[in-house]
Amino acid sequence: MKQLLVALLAGTLFGAGLAFSGMADPARVQGFLDLFGQWDPTLAFVMGGAMIPMALAWIVQRRLDKPFADAHFSLPGTSLIDRNLAIGAVLFGAGWGISGLCPGPGLADLAINPLPALAFVIALFAGMIAHRVTS
Amino acid sequence: MLAAFPHAIPLEGLIGGLMIGVAAALMLLGLGRIAGVSGLAARATGIADSGAPRGIAVAFVVGLPLGALIISAITGGIETRFPPSIIPLIIGGLLVGYGTRLGSGCTSGHGVCGMSRLSPRSLIATAIFMASGFVTVALMRAGGVL
């Protein structure tokens, strides 16, 4: 129960941050990727802002034996750089540019602009399923 | 400071970014997990078999629209300018879904969590998806679809 509340609080704060920062607005995100148009640097400020608490959190993490509300850390490796990572990132970046959306804003926008957000989210899950059945 | 970019909202971006960072720190220090939205969404729907416990993934994913709704209510509405056609949403969604599973992460997992960890894997992934996004939008502009 405590774990679910922590996850819900984290997700809610994450969604609030996306909305407050303008990152739930696909045109603004696309504006950051649009170097040859009216470039909008806002996304860089969002990334920079998010780095600050997370850089501190990684320093704290190294001194902890276990997280506050769970039995152990379950963290991915940091060194594997392979073909899948590179091709996946190319495809993701292309979809991000075409739509102005990545998974977080797509899901957050279900509450703000449900119809177009739902079209994106359905396609998002269809793409995930396509990966699952072909790998 | 940013007079050359009249559309930018740097202060809101910085504050919203801090909120996102605190949320990711809460996942890391509270639950020992990466706040990677693509992975948690795949886990919440059962598309992925491994990863966070289902309940944790569902709770986080449900929080995303909830948080956006709270900010929208407090500030009197937020702007969400979607592409005018459904076609870029469908093509974009398919590519984002397939690509984030193949590449094991998106802007949150590789970008926010991995870069702040100085993970070589995430630094490479982020550099590639950023470059791919820049090139894609440049091609759209060149092709007259933007």
Tab-separated table of C-alpha atoms in Angstrom:
chain	number	residue	atom	x	y	z
A	1	MET	CA	0.000	0.000	0.000
A	2	LYS	CA	2.790	2.395	0.939
A	3	GLN	CA	4.586	1.498	-2.292
A	4	LEU	CA	1.503	2.203	-4.373
A	5	LEU	CA	1.105	5.600	-2.725
A	6	VAL	CA	4.748	6.488	-3.396
A	7	ALA	CA	4.331	5.456	-7.061
A	8	LEU	CA	1.060	7.390	-7.395
A	9	LEU	CA	2.621	10.479	-5.796
A	10	ALA	CA	5.676	10.223	-8.074
A	11	GLY	CA	3.506	9.774	-11.187
A	12	THR	CA	1.262	12.681	-10.203
A	13	LEU	CA	4.201	15.007	-9.541
A	14	PHE	CA	5.770	13.866	-12.826
A	15	GLY	CA	2.558	14.610	-14.744
A	16	ALA	CA	2.211	17.963	-12.951
A	17	GLY	CA	5.783	18.855	-13.920
A	18	LEU	CA	5.128	17.967	-17.559
A	19	ALA	CA	1.998	20.137	-17.582
A	20	PHE	CA	3.579	23.091	-15.757
A	21	SER	CA	6.712	23.111	-17.915
A	22	GLY	CA	4.825	23.214	-21.224
A	23	MET	CA	6.015	19.720	-22.127
A	24	ALA	CA	2.431	18.441	-22.376
A	25	ASP	CA	2.115	20.731	-25.405
A	26	PRO	CA	3.212	18.787	-28.516
A	27	ALA	CA	3.793	21.974	-30.536
A	28	ARG	CA	6.231	23.284	-27.904
A	29	VAL	CA	8.216	20.029	-27.871
A	30	GLN	CA	8.264	19.966	-31.655
A	31	GLY	CA	9.415	23.603	-31.492
A	32	PHE	CA	12.499	22.465	-29.573
A	33	LEU	CA	13.280	19.907	-32.268
A	34	ASP	CA	12.686	22.491	-35.013
A	35	LEU	CA	16.179	23.981	-35.368
A	36	PHE	CA	15.374	25.618	-38.704
A	37	GLY	CA	12.089	27.164	-37.600
A	38	GLN	CA	11.242	29.361	-34.591
A	39	TRP	CA	13.381	27.379	-32.177
A	40	ASP	CA	11.923	27.048	-28.663
A	41	PRO	CA	14.624	26.200	-26.072
A	42	THR	CA	12.133	25.483	-23.232
A	43	LEU	CA	12.771	21.701	-23.280
A	44	ALA	CA	16.442	22.317	-22.435
A	45	PHE	CA	15.388	24.179	-19.274
A	46	VAL	CA	13.079	21.311	-18.310
A	47	MET	CA	15.875	18.755	-18.772
A	48	GLY	CA	18.287	20.984	-16.844
A	49	GLY	CA	15.791	21.425	-14.012
A	50	ALA	CA	15.125	17.693	-13.787
A	51	MET	CA	18.862	16.905	-13.680
A	52	ILE	CA	19.362	18.812	-10.398
A	53	PRO	CA	17.247	16.692	-7.997
A	54	MET	CA	18.171	13.513	-9.858
A	55	ALA	CA	21.931	14.138	-9.723
A	56	LEU	CA	21.573	14.605	-5.951
A	57	ALA	CA	19.367	11.510	-5.720
A	58	TRP	CA	22.055	9.357	-7.395
A	59	ILE	CA	24.624	10.612	-4.861
A	60	VAL	CA	22.270	9.680	-2.000
A	61	GLN	CA	21.448	6.343	-3.666
A	62	ARG	CA	25.082	5.251	-3.581
A	63	ARG	CA	25.100	5.625	0.214
A	64	LEU	CA	21.924	3.637	0.800
A	65	ASP	CA	21.672	-0.129	1.273
A	66	LYS	CA	18.052	-0.143	0.192
A	67	PRO	CA	15.336	2.347	-0.827
A	68	PHE	CA	13.006	3.840	1.801
A	69	ALA	CA	9.904	1.902	0.816
A	70	ASP	CA	11.227	-1.262	-0.808
A	71	ALA	CA	13.519	-4.186	-0.051
A	72	HIS	CA	16.225	-3.483	-2.637
A	73	PHE	CA	17.253	-1.365	-5.606
A	74	SER	CA	16.162	-2.725	-9.000
A	75	LEU	CA	18.274	-0.711	-11.421
A	76	PRO	CA	19.240	-1.415	-15.037
A	77	GLY	CA	22.866	-1.753	-16.171
A	78	THR	CA	24.575	1.272	-17.646
A	79	SER	CA	27.140	-0.155	-20.050
A	80	LEU	CA	25.386	-2.236	-22.737
A	81	ILE	CA	25.493	-0.260	-25.982
A	82	ASP	CA	24.225	-2.376	-28.859
A	83	ARG	CA	22.366	-2.278	-32.147
A	84	ASN	CA	18.939	-2.458	-30.503
A	85	LEU	CA	19.676	0.573	-28.327
A	86	ALA	CA	20.763	2.608	-31.347
A	87	ILE	CA	17.975	1.540	-33.732
A	88	GLY	CA	15.352	1.908	-31.000
A	89	ALA	CA	16.542	5.440	-30.250
A	90	VAL	CA	16.489	6.396	-33.959
A	91	LEU	CA	12.888	5.141	-34.335
A	92	PHE	CA	11.761	6.749	-31.084
A	93	GLY	CA	13.342	10.092	-32.061
A	94	ALA	CA	11.597	9.991	-35.443
A	95	GLY	CA	8.194	9.339	-33.840
A	96	TRP	CA	8.863	12.047	-31.256
A	97	GLY	CA	9.605	14.555	-34.018
A	98	ILE	CA	6.611	13.558	-36.153
A	99	SER	CA	4.082	13.820	-33.304
A	100	GLY	CA	5.744	16.138	-30.762
A	101	LEU	CA	4.953	13.467	-28.163
A	102	CYS	CA	6.817	10.945	-26.070
A	103	PRO	CA	5.103	8.473	-23.702
A	104	GLY	CA	4.836	10.733	-20.609
A	105	PRO	CA	3.111	13.702	-22.261
A	106	GLY	CA	0.919	11.368	-24.352
A	107	LEU	CA	-0.432	9.720	-21.194
A	108	ALA	CA	-0.673	13.005	-19.243
A	109	ASP	CA	-2.679	14.619	-22.068
A	110	LEU	CA	-5.387	11.943	-21.786
A	111	ALA	CA	-6.817	14.166	-19.032
A	112	ILE	CA	-6.439	17.444	-20.941
A	113	ASN	CA	-7.133	16.733	-24.601
A	114	PRO	CA	-8.496	13.160	-24.569
A	115	LEU	CA	-9.290	12.464	-28.224
A	116	PRO	CA	-5.962	13.211	-29.940
A	117	ALA	CA	-4.055	11.936	-26.888
A	118	LEU	CA	-5.965	8.656	-27.066
A	119	ALA	CA	-5.128	8.263	-30.766
A	120	PHE	CA	-1.431	8.634	-29.886
A	121	VAL	CA	-1.628	6.336	-26.849
A	122	ILE	CA	-3.429	3.558	-28.754
A	123	ALA	CA	-0.748	3.719	-31.477
A	124	LEU	CA	1.939	3.813	-28.740
A	125	PHE	CA	0.683	0.558	-27.225
A	126	ALA	CA	0.233	-0.975	-30.692
A	127	GLY	CA	3.904	-0.189	-31.394
A	128	MET	CA	4.925	-1.763	-28.075
A	129	ILE	CA	2.879	-4.866	-28.860
A	130	ALA	CA	4.435	-5.024	-32.350
A	131	HIS	CA	7.862	-5.093	-30.713
A	132	ARG	CA	6.796	-7.797	-28.302
A	133	VAL	CA	5.394	-10.131	-30.955
A	134	THR	CA	8.359	-9.675	-33.293
A	135	SER	CA	11.136	-10.205	-30.766
B	1	MET	CA	17.797	36.850	-21.491
B	2	LEU	CA	15.827	34.906	-24.037
B	3	ALA	CA	14.583	37.811	-26.110
B	4	ALA	CA	15.653	35.967	-29.242
B	5	PHE	CA	13.164	33.192	-28.420
B	6	PRO	CA	9.863	34.947	-27.643
B	7	HIS	CA	7.939	31.671	-27.381
B	8	ALA	CA	10.148	30.136	-24.691
B	9	ILE	CA	8.931	29.785	-21.102
B	10	PRO	CA	12.276	29.186	-19.343
B	11	LEU	CA	11.076	29.791	-15.764
B	12	GLU	CA	8.070	27.478	-16.065
B	13	GLY	CA	10.349	24.982	-17.797
B	14	LEU	CA	12.885	25.076	-14.976
B	15	ILE	CA	10.244	24.767	-12.225
B	16	GLY	CA	8.381	21.997	-14.064
B	17	GLY	CA	11.711	20.276	-14.670
B	18	LEU	CA	12.493	20.408	-10.942
B	19	MET	CA	9.089	18.792	-10.260
B	20	ILE	CA	9.878	16.023	-12.765
B	21	GLY	CA	13.301	15.536	-11.159
B	22	VAL	CA	11.838	15.303	-7.655
B	23	ALA	CA	9.261	12.776	-8.937
B	24	ALA	CA	12.028	10.644	-10.471
B	25	ALA	CA	14.082	10.966	-7.254
B	26	LEU	CA	11.069	9.742	-5.286
B	27	MET	CA	10.884	6.620	-7.470
B	28	LEU	CA	14.625	6.036	-7.133
B	29	LEU	CA	15.038	6.622	-3.395
B	30	GLY	CA	11.566	5.407	-2.359
B	31	LEU	CA	11.109	2.335	-4.552
B	32	GLY	CA	14.609	1.766	-5.921
B	33	ARG	CA	13.399	2.093	-9.496
B	34	ILE	CA	13.918	4.184	-12.618
B	35	ALA	CA	10.993	6.504	-13.441
B	36	GLY	CA	10.961	5.409	-17.064
B	37	VAL	CA	7.522	6.082	-18.495
B	38	SER	CA	7.779	3.752	-21.527
B	39	GLY	CA	8.849	0.806	-19.366
B	40	LEU	CA	6.256	1.493	-16.660
B	41	ALA	CA	3.498	1.920	-19.273
B	42	ALA	CA	4.456	-1.385	-20.913
B	43	ARG	CA	4.436	-3.039	-17.491
B	44	ALA	CA	1.123	-1.435	-16.425
B	45	THR	CA	-0.630	-2.778	-19.525
B	46	GLY	CA	1.014	-6.204	-19.286
B	47	ILE	CA	2.835	-5.706	-22.615
B	48	ALA	CA	6.115	-6.262	-20.728
B	49	ASP	CA	6.494	-9.382	-18.584
B	50	SER	CA	9.383	-8.135	-16.487
B	51	GLY	CA	10.038	-4.884	-14.679
B	52	ALA	CA	8.293	-3.103	-11.818
B	53	PRO	CA	5.459	-4.870	-9.957
B	54	ARG	CA	2.222	-4.294	-11.859
B	55	GLY	CA	0.585	-2.238	-9.091
B	56	ILE	CA	3.501	0.187	-8.871
B	57	ALA	CA	3.503	0.632	-12.662
B	58	VAL	CA	-0.268	1.218	-12.777
B	59	ALA	CA	-0.152	3.708	-9.884
B	60	PHE	CA	2.627	5.732	-11.536
B	61	VAL	CA	0.947	5.753	-14.966
B	62	VAL	CA	-2.435	6.783	-13.498
B	63	GLY	CA	-0.656	9.650	-11.737
B	64	LEU	CA	0.503	11.224	-15.026
B	65	PRO	CA	-2.922	12.454	-16.264
B	66	LEU	CA	-3.939	13.162	-12.664
B	67	GLY	CA	-0.985	15.515	-12.186
B	68	ALA	CA	-1.650	17.238	-15.512
B	69	LEU	CA	-5.308	17.671	-14.525
B	70	ILE	CA	-4.351	19.266	-11.185
B	71	ILE	CA	-2.030	21.791	-12.876
B	72	SER	CA	-4.660	22.510	-15.520
B	73	ALA	CA	-7.270	23.162	-12.804
B	74	ILE	CA	-4.953	25.380	-10.729
B	75	THR	CA	-3.655	27.460	-13.629
B	76	GLY	CA	-6.964	27.732	-15.493
B	77	GLY	CA	-6.018	25.392	-18.324
B	78	ILE	CA	-2.844	24.375	-20.128
B	79	GLU	CA	-2.041	24.530	-23.807
B	80	THR	CA	-1.896	21.241	-25.744
B	81	ARG	CA	-1.467	22.017	-29.441
B	82	PHE	CA	-1.703	18.638	-31.172
B	83	PRO	CA	-0.987	18.072	-34.871
B	84	PRO	CA	-4.146	18.960	-36.827
B	85	SER	CA	-4.320	15.501	-38.427
B	86	ILE	CA	-4.539	12.077	-36.795
B	87	ILE	CA	-1.921	10.653	-39.197
B	88	PRO	CA	1.204	12.040	-37.432
B	89	LEU	CA	-0.265	10.892	-34.102
B	90	ILE	CA	-0.672	7.325	-35.375
B	91	ILE	CA	2.699	7.135	-37.161
B	92	GLY	CA	4.439	8.906	-34.266
B	93	GLY	CA	2.780	6.688	-31.658
B	94	LEU	CA	3.741	3.469	-33.481
B	95	LEU	CA	7.378	4.583	-33.839
B	96	VAL	CA	7.588	5.798	-30.222
B	97	GLY	CA	6.047	2.567	-28.912
B	98	TYR	CA	8.232	0.224	-30.969
B	99	GLY	CA	11.386	2.337	-30.606
B	100	THR	CA	11.198	2.802	-26.834
B	101	ARG	CA	10.780	-0.956	-26.307
B	102	LEU	CA	13.626	-1.822	-28.674
B	103	GLY	CA	15.864	0.890	-27.189
B	104	SER	CA	14.772	0.193	-23.580
B	105	GLY	CA	13.706	3.710	-22.712
B	106	CYS	CA	12.538	7.183	-23.603
B	107	THR	CA	13.005	10.806	-22.521
B	108	SER	CA	12.372	9.968	-18.866
B	109	GLY	CA	14.312	6.711	-18.397
B	110	HIS	CA	17.312	7.400	-20.626
B	111	GLY	CA	17.000	11.199	-20.614
B	112	VAL	CA	16.202	12.298	-17.056
B	113	CYS	CA	17.261	9.232	-15.039
B	114	GLY	CA	20.106	7.840	-17.155
B	115	MET	CA	21.833	11.107	-18.024
B	116	SER	CA	21.825	12.285	-14.401
B	117	ARG	CA	23.415	8.905	-13.521
B	118	LEU	CA	26.032	9.513	-16.248
B	119	SER	CA	25.113	6.105	-17.670
B	120	PRO	CA	27.049	5.674	-20.954
B	121	ARG	CA	24.182	3.601	-22.356
B	122	SER	CA	21.639	6.357	-21.651
B	123	LEU	CA	23.914	9.189	-22.788
B	124	ILE	CA	24.303	7.433	-26.163
B	125	ALA	CA	20.566	6.659	-26.426
B	126	THR	CA	19.631	10.259	-25.584
B	127	ALA	CA	22.126	11.701	-28.071
B	128	ILE	CA	20.709	9.415	-30.781
B	129	PHE	CA	17.006	10.069	-30.166
B	130	MET	CA	17.627	13.825	-29.887
B	131	ALA	CA	19.588	13.802	-33.164
B	132	SER	CA	16.889	11.680	-34.803
B	133	GLY	CA	14.212	14.134	-33.610
B	134	PHE	CA	16.141	17.142	-34.963
B	135	VAL	CA	16.689	15.453	-38.347
B	136	THR	CA	13.065	14.266	-38.582
B	137	VAL	CA	11.644	17.743	-37.939
B	138	ALA	CA	14.179	19.307	-40.333
B	139	LEU	CA	13.056	16.837	-43.031
B	140	MET	CA	9.394	17.622	-42.278
B	141	ARG	CA	10.155	21.329	-42.655
B	142	ALA	CA	12.070	20.720	-45.895
B	143	GLY	CA	9.195	18.586	-47.191
B	144	GLY	CA	6.614	21.228	-46.337
B	145	VAL	CA	4.641	19.151	-43.819
B	146	LEU	CA	5.371	21.437	-40.856
